[in-house]
């Protein structure tokens, strides 16, 4: 019997997956000092998608995303959708790889060639994914507390450098701008959690999707709002929007004499841990989808090919950080079909299938194709 991912492990995986993008986005210059309000609104906006995920998994318990697609749309249209999500997973993984290799190269290892950093991260991800989805869950469970402790510690220690005046005037941003910023957060990265459904065939049957999804959302919002408030209170606006990695610059200011200094190392660890988990999730999702697409029994055979495509893509995506930042608004439009339109179509198909062919909703496990558990 294959090891199962527990509820706490999948909850931590979703949190780390979300933080893998949120920790580097920084403050939205449009919402200014009210970016923390945009975070709250994003949490409300994402709720319909979370209900969609929960409903889909309740209709097809014990199945992963790609098994569900085949069940609903058949071998032809189901495989077309699988191919689309495999491409999306690889592309997203390439983006995250590029962002974090750039972070390490610019701030920590300027003399180290960026391709070397890329290959180190992807090799670690390959090893993790080949160890099985339960290994990703375990690593997420044990690395998530490190994020929580470091965020809490830097916020508490940084209180002496904070200026409450940096939050004023509160709610000075118009509602349209706040909603735009909130939608951006929904797309990058909250809506990307659809890929986490790839783990559901390896999920402990006792795990409750509604419980771990909402707990993950609450934890993520708390961390993001605390980080945003810390950055605004210490750096102020517009200073906080002048940096590509504002958390790193913010924590670099924090110190307690000679006892507590160079705290930005903690932020570097946070960024790397969250980014590594997100790359691993994208790699697992793409390799599992490719195995299902080719009707193969062993998903692990496709981990290395997907990783090679991912790291190649990361090497050619952007010439510099400026190009990456300029492409974010384009990504927000590009991601809408993958995160909103296709999931809605999938749920509609699932509801129709469940009502017209109830006997096909949850066939025996022996009929499953590519091994995802």
Coordinates of C-alpha atoms in Angstrom, one line a residue:
X1 CA 0.0 0.0 0.0
X2 CA 1.4 3.4 -1.0
X3 CA 1.9 6.0 1.8
X4 CA -0.9 8.6 1.8
X5 CA -0.7 12.3 2.2
X6 CA -2.3 13.4 5.4
X7 CA -4.6 16.4 5.8
X8 CA -1.9 18.5 7.6
X9 CA 0.6 17.7 4.8
X10 CA -1.7 18.7 1.9
X11 CA -2.7 21.8 3.9
X12 CA 1.0 22.8 4.3
X13 CA 1.7 22.0 0.6
X14 CA -1.1 24.3 -0.5
X15 CA 0.2 27.1 1.8
X16 CA 3.8 26.7 0.6
X17 CA 2.6 26.6 -3.0
X18 CA 0.7 29.9 -2.6
X19 CA 3.6 31.5 -0.7
X20 CA 6.0 30.4 -3.4
X21 CA 4.7 33.4 -5.4
X22 CA 3.3 35.7 -2.8
X23 CA 6.6 36.1 -0.9
X24 CA 8.2 37.6 -4.0
X25 CA 5.3 39.7 -5.4
X26 CA 5.7 42.5 -2.8
X27 CA 3.4 45.5 -2.5
X28 CA 1.1 46.4 -5.4
X29 CA 1.9 50.0 -6.3
X30 CA -1.7 50.5 -7.3
X31 CA -3.2 49.9 -3.9
X32 CA -0.3 51.7 -2.1
X33 CA -0.4 51.4 1.7
X34 CA -3.8 49.7 1.4
X35 CA -2.3 46.5 -0.2
X36 CA -3.2 44.6 3.0
X37 CA -6.8 45.4 2.4
X38 CA -6.5 44.0 -1.2
X39 CA -5.2 40.8 0.4
X40 CA -8.4 40.5 2.5
X41 CA -10.5 41.1 -0.6
X42 CA -8.5 38.5 -2.5
X43 CA -9.3 36.0 0.2
X44 CA -13.0 36.6 -0.4
X45 CA -12.7 36.6 -4.2
X46 CA -11.0 33.1 -4.2
X47 CA -13.8 31.5 -2.2
X48 CA -16.0 30.5 -5.2
X49 CA -13.0 28.7 -6.8
X50 CA -12.3 26.9 -3.5
X51 CA -15.9 25.7 -3.4
X52 CA -15.5 24.6 -7.0
X53 CA -12.4 22.5 -6.0
X54 CA -14.3 21.0 -3.1
X55 CA -17.4 20.1 -5.2
X56 CA -15.2 18.5 -7.9
X57 CA -13.4 16.4 -5.4
X58 CA -16.6 15.4 -3.7
X59 CA -18.0 14.1 -7.1
X60 CA -14.8 12.2 -7.8
X61 CA -13.3 11.2 -4.4
X62 CA -9.9 9.5 -4.5
X63 CA -9.1 10.8 -8.0
X64 CA -6.5 13.3 -9.1
X65 CA -7.1 16.1 -11.6
X66 CA -6.1 14.2 -14.7
X67 CA -8.2 11.1 -13.8
X68 CA -11.2 13.4 -13.3
X69 CA -10.6 14.9 -16.8
X70 CA -10.6 11.5 -18.5
X71 CA -13.7 10.5 -16.5
X72 CA -15.7 13.6 -17.5
X73 CA -14.6 14.3 -21.1
X74 CA -13.4 10.9 -22.3
X75 CA -10.1 9.9 -23.9
X76 CA -10.0 12.5 -26.7
X77 CA -11.2 15.8 -25.1
X78 CA -9.9 14.7 -21.7
X79 CA -6.4 14.3 -23.1
X80 CA -6.6 17.6 -24.8
X81 CA -7.3 19.3 -21.4
X82 CA -4.6 17.2 -19.8
X83 CA -2.1 18.4 -22.4
X84 CA -3.2 22.0 -21.7
X85 CA -2.6 21.6 -18.0
X86 CA 0.8 19.8 -18.5
X87 CA 2.0 22.8 -20.6
X88 CA 0.6 25.2 -17.9
X89 CA 2.4 23.3 -15.1
X90 CA 5.7 23.3 -17.0
X91 CA 5.4 27.0 -17.9
X92 CA 4.5 28.0 -14.3
X93 CA 7.4 25.9 -12.9
X94 CA 9.8 27.6 -15.4
X95 CA 8.6 31.0 -14.2
X96 CA 9.1 30.1 -10.5
X97 CA 12.5 28.6 -11.3
X98 CA 13.6 31.8 -13.1
X99 CA 12.4 34.1 -10.3
X100 CA 14.2 32.2 -7.6
X101 CA 17.4 31.7 -9.5
X102 CA 17.4 35.4 -10.2
X103 CA 16.9 36.1 -6.5
X104 CA 19.8 33.9 -5.5
X105 CA 22.0 35.3 -8.3
X106 CA 21.4 39.0 -7.6
X107 CA 21.3 39.1 -3.8
X108 CA 23.3 36.1 -2.6
X109 CA 25.6 34.7 -5.3
X110 CA 26.3 37.4 -7.9
X111 CA 29.5 35.6 -9.1
X112 CA 27.8 32.2 -9.5
X113 CA 26.4 31.6 -13.1
X114 CA 22.6 31.6 -13.0
X115 CA 22.4 28.3 -15.0
X116 CA 24.3 26.6 -12.2
X117 CA 21.7 27.8 -9.7
X118 CA 18.9 26.7 -11.9
X119 CA 20.3 23.2 -12.2
X120 CA 20.8 22.9 -8.5
X121 CA 17.2 23.8 -7.7
X122 CA 15.8 21.5 -10.4
X123 CA 17.9 18.6 -9.4
X124 CA 16.7 18.9 -5.8
X125 CA 13.1 19.1 -7.1
X126 CA 13.6 16.0 -9.3
X127 CA 14.9 14.0 -6.3
X128 CA 11.9 15.2 -4.2
X129 CA 9.3 14.4 -6.8
X130 CA 10.8 11.0 -7.6
X131 CA 10.6 10.2 -3.8
X132 CA 6.8 10.4 -4.2
X133 CA 4.0 12.9 -3.5
X134 CA 4.0 12.0 0.2
X135 CA 7.6 13.3 0.4
X136 CA 6.5 16.7 -0.9
X137 CA 3.8 16.7 1.7
X138 CA 6.3 15.8 4.5
X139 CA 8.7 18.5 3.4
X140 CA 5.9 21.1 3.3
X141 CA 4.7 20.1 6.8
X142 CA 8.2 20.6 8.3
X143 CA 9.2 23.7 6.4
X144 CA 6.0 25.6 6.9
X145 CA 6.7 26.3 10.7
X146 CA 10.1 27.8 9.6
X147 CA 8.2 30.4 7.6
X148 CA 5.8 31.2 10.4
X149 CA 8.5 31.6 13.0
X150 CA 10.7 33.8 10.8
X151 CA 7.8 36.0 9.8
X152 CA 6.7 36.4 13.4
X153 CA 10.2 37.0 14.7
X154 CA 11.0 39.7 12.1
X155 CA 7.7 41.4 12.7
X156 CA 8.2 41.5 16.5
X157 CA 11.9 42.6 16.3
X158 CA 11.1 45.1 13.6
X159 CA 8.5 47.0 15.7
X160 CA 11.2 49.5 16.9
X161 CA 11.8 50.5 13.2
X162 CA 8.1 50.8 12.4
X163 CA 6.2 54.0 11.8
X164 CA 2.4 53.8 12.1
X165 CA 2.1 56.9 10.0
X166 CA 3.2 54.9 7.0
X167 CA -0.3 53.3 7.0
X168 CA -2.1 56.6 6.7
X169 CA -4.3 57.6 5.1
X170 CA -6.1 54.3 5.5
X171 CA -8.5 53.3 2.8
X172 CA -7.4 56.2 0.6
X173 CA -7.4 53.9 -2.5
X174 CA -10.6 53.8 -4.5
X175 CA -12.6 50.5 -4.5
X176 CA -12.0 49.8 -8.2
X177 CA -8.2 49.9 -7.7
X178 CA -8.5 47.7 -4.6
X179 CA -10.6 45.2 -6.4
X180 CA -8.1 45.2 -9.3
X181 CA -5.2 44.5 -6.9
X182 CA -7.3 41.8 -5.2
X183 CA -8.0 40.1 -8.6
X184 CA -4.3 40.2 -9.4
X185 CA -3.6 38.3 -6.1
X186 CA -6.4 35.8 -7.0
X187 CA -4.7 35.0 -10.3
X188 CA -1.2 35.2 -9.0
X189 CA -1.1 32.8 -7.2
X190 CA -4.3 31.8 -5.4
X191 CA -6.0 30.4 -8.5
X192 CA -3.0 28.3 -9.3
X193 CA -4.0 25.9 -6.5
X194 CA -6.1 24.0 -9.1
X195 CA -2.8 22.1 -9.9
X196 CA -2.8 20.8 -6.3
X197 CA -5.7 18.6 -7.2
X198 CA -3.0 16.4 -8.8
X199 CA -2.2 15.1 -5.3
X200 CA -5.8 14.0 -4.5
X201 CA -5.3 10.4 -5.6
X202 CA -2.6 10.1 -3.0
X203 CA -4.7 11.8 -0.3
X204 CA -5.7 10.1 3.0
X205 CA -9.4 9.2 2.6
X206 CA -10.0 10.8 6.1
X207 CA -8.8 14.2 4.9
X208 CA -11.6 16.8 4.4
X209 CA -11.0 19.1 1.4
X210 CA -13.2 21.9 2.8
X211 CA -11.3 21.9 6.1
X212 CA -7.7 21.9 4.7
X213 CA -8.5 24.4 1.9
X214 CA -10.0 27.0 4.2
X215 CA -7.3 26.5 6.8
X216 CA -4.6 26.9 4.1
X217 CA -6.3 30.1 2.9
X218 CA -6.5 31.6 6.4
X219 CA -2.9 30.8 7.2
X220 CA -1.7 32.2 3.8
X221 CA -3.7 35.4 4.2
X222 CA -2.4 36.0 7.8
X223 CA 1.2 35.5 6.7
X224 CA 0.8 37.7 3.6
X225 CA -1.0 40.5 5.5
X226 CA 1.6 40.5 8.3
X227 CA 4.5 40.6 5.8
X228 CA 2.8 43.5 3.9
X229 CA 2.2 45.4 7.1
X230 CA 5.8 44.9 8.2
X231 CA 7.1 46.1 4.9
X232 CA 4.9 49.1 4.7
X233 CA 5.4 50.1 8.4
X234 CA 9.2 49.9 8.1
X235 CA 9.8 51.1 4.5
X236 CA 6.7 53.2 3.9
X237 CA 5.2 54.0 0.5
X238 CA 6.5 54.5 -2.1
X239 CA 9.8 53.2 -0.8
X240 CA 8.4 49.6 -0.5
X241 CA 7.6 49.5 -4.2
X242 CA 11.0 50.5 -5.3
X243 CA 12.5 47.0 -4.7
X244 CA 11.9 43.8 -6.6
X245 CA 12.2 41.8 -3.3
X246 CA 10.9 44.3 -0.6
X247 CA 10.8 41.7 2.2
X248 CA 14.6 41.2 1.8
X249 CA 15.3 44.9 1.9
X250 CA 12.9 45.4 4.9
X251 CA 14.4 42.8 7.1
X252 CA 17.9 44.0 6.2
X253 CA 17.1 47.1 8.3
X254 CA 16.1 45.1 11.4
X255 CA 18.7 44.5 14.1
X256 CA 19.2 44.4 17.8
X257 CA 22.7 45.7 18.4
X258 CA 25.2 43.0 17.4
X259 CA 23.1 40.2 18.7
X260 CA 20.4 40.1 15.9
X261 CA 21.5 41.4 12.6
X262 CA 21.7 40.2 8.9
X263 CA 18.1 39.0 9.4
X264 CA 17.6 39.1 5.6
X265 CA 19.2 35.6 5.6
X266 CA 15.8 34.4 7.1
X267 CA 14.0 35.9 4.2
X268 CA 16.3 34.3 1.7
X269 CA 15.6 30.9 3.4
X270 CA 11.8 31.6 3.3
X271 CA 11.9 32.5 -0.4
X272 CA 13.9 29.4 -1.3
X273 CA 11.8 27.0 0.8
X274 CA 8.5 28.3 -0.6
X275 CA 9.9 28.5 -4.2
X276 CA 11.3 25.0 -4.0
X277 CA 8.0 23.4 -2.9
X278 CA 6.1 25.3 -5.6
X279 CA 8.6 24.0 -8.3
X280 CA 8.2 20.5 -6.9
X281 CA 4.4 20.7 -7.1
X282 CA 4.5 21.9 -10.7
X283 CA 7.0 19.2 -11.6
X284 CA 4.9 16.5 -10.0
X285 CA 1.7 17.8 -11.7
X286 CA 3.3 18.0 -15.1
X287 CA 4.9 14.5 -14.9
X288 CA 1.7 12.9 -13.6
X289 CA -0.3 14.6 -16.4
X290 CA 2.2 13.5 -19.0
X291 CA 2.0 9.9 -17.8
X292 CA -1.8 10.0 -18.0
X293 CA -1.6 11.6 -21.4
X294 CA 0.6 8.7 -22.7
X295 CA -1.4 6.1 -20.7
X296 CA 1.8 5.1 -18.9
X297 CA 1.8 3.3 -15.6
X298 CA 4.8 5.0 -14.0
X299 CA 4.7 8.7 -13.5
X300 CA 8.3 8.8 -12.2
X301 CA 9.7 8.0 -15.7
X302 CA 8.5 11.5 -16.9
X303 CA 9.9 13.6 -14.0
X304 CA 13.3 14.1 -15.6
X305 CA 12.0 15.0 -19.1
X306 CA 9.5 17.5 -17.6
X307 CA 12.3 18.9 -15.5
X308 CA 14.6 19.4 -18.5
X309 CA 11.9 21.3 -20.4
X310 CA 11.2 23.4 -17.3
X311 CA 14.8 24.4 -16.7
X312 CA 15.3 25.1 -20.4
X313 CA 12.2 27.3 -20.4
X314 CA 13.5 29.1 -17.3
X315 CA 16.7 29.9 -19.1
X316 CA 15.0 31.6 -22.0
X317 CA 11.9 33.2 -20.4
X318 CA 13.3 36.6 -19.5
X319 CA 16.6 38.5 -20.1
X320 CA 16.4 40.3 -16.8
X321 CA 14.2 41.1 -13.7
X322 CA 12.6 44.1 -15.4
X323 CA 11.2 42.0 -18.2
X324 CA 9.7 39.6 -15.6
X325 CA 8.0 42.4 -13.7
X326 CA 6.6 43.9 -16.9
X327 CA 5.2 40.5 -17.9
X328 CA 3.2 40.1 -14.7
X329 CA 0.1 42.0 -16.1
X330 CA 0.2 39.8 -19.2
X331 CA 0.4 36.6 -17.0
X332 CA -2.7 37.7 -15.2
X333 CA -4.7 37.6 -18.4
X334 CA -2.9 34.5 -19.8
X335 CA -3.7 32.5 -16.6
X336 CA -7.5 33.3 -16.6
X337 CA -8.5 30.3 -18.8
X338 CA -6.4 27.8 -16.8
X339 CA -7.6 29.1 -13.4
X340 CA -11.1 30.2 -14.0
X341 CA -12.7 29.3 -17.4
X342 CA -11.5 25.7 -17.7
X343 CA -12.2 24.8 -14.1
X344 CA -15.8 26.1 -14.5
X345 CA -16.2 24.1 -17.7
X346 CA -14.8 21.0 -15.9
X347 CA -17.3 21.4 -13.0
X348 CA -20.2 21.9 -15.4
X349 CA -19.1 18.7 -17.2
X350 CA -18.8 16.9 -13.9
X351 CA -22.3 17.9 -12.7
X352 CA -23.8 16.8 -16.0
X353 CA -21.9 13.5 -16.0
X354 CA -22.9 12.8 -12.4
X355 CA -26.6 13.3 -13.2
X356 CA -26.7 11.5 -16.5
X357 CA -24.3 8.7 -15.7
X358 CA -24.1 8.3 -11.9
X359 CA -22.6 4.8 -12.2
X360 CA -19.4 6.4 -13.8
X361 CA -18.8 8.9 -11.0
X362 CA -16.5 6.7 -9.0
X363 CA -15.5 3.5 -10.7
X364 CA -13.3 0.9 -8.9
X365 CA -9.7 1.9 -8.4
X366 CA -8.6 -1.0 -10.5
X367 CA -9.8 0.8 -13.6
X368 CA -7.5 3.7 -13.1
X369 CA -4.9 4.4 -15.7
X370 CA -1.6 6.2 -14.9
X371 CA -0.4 5.6 -11.3
X372 CA -1.0 8.8 -9.4
X373 CA -1.2 7.4 -5.9

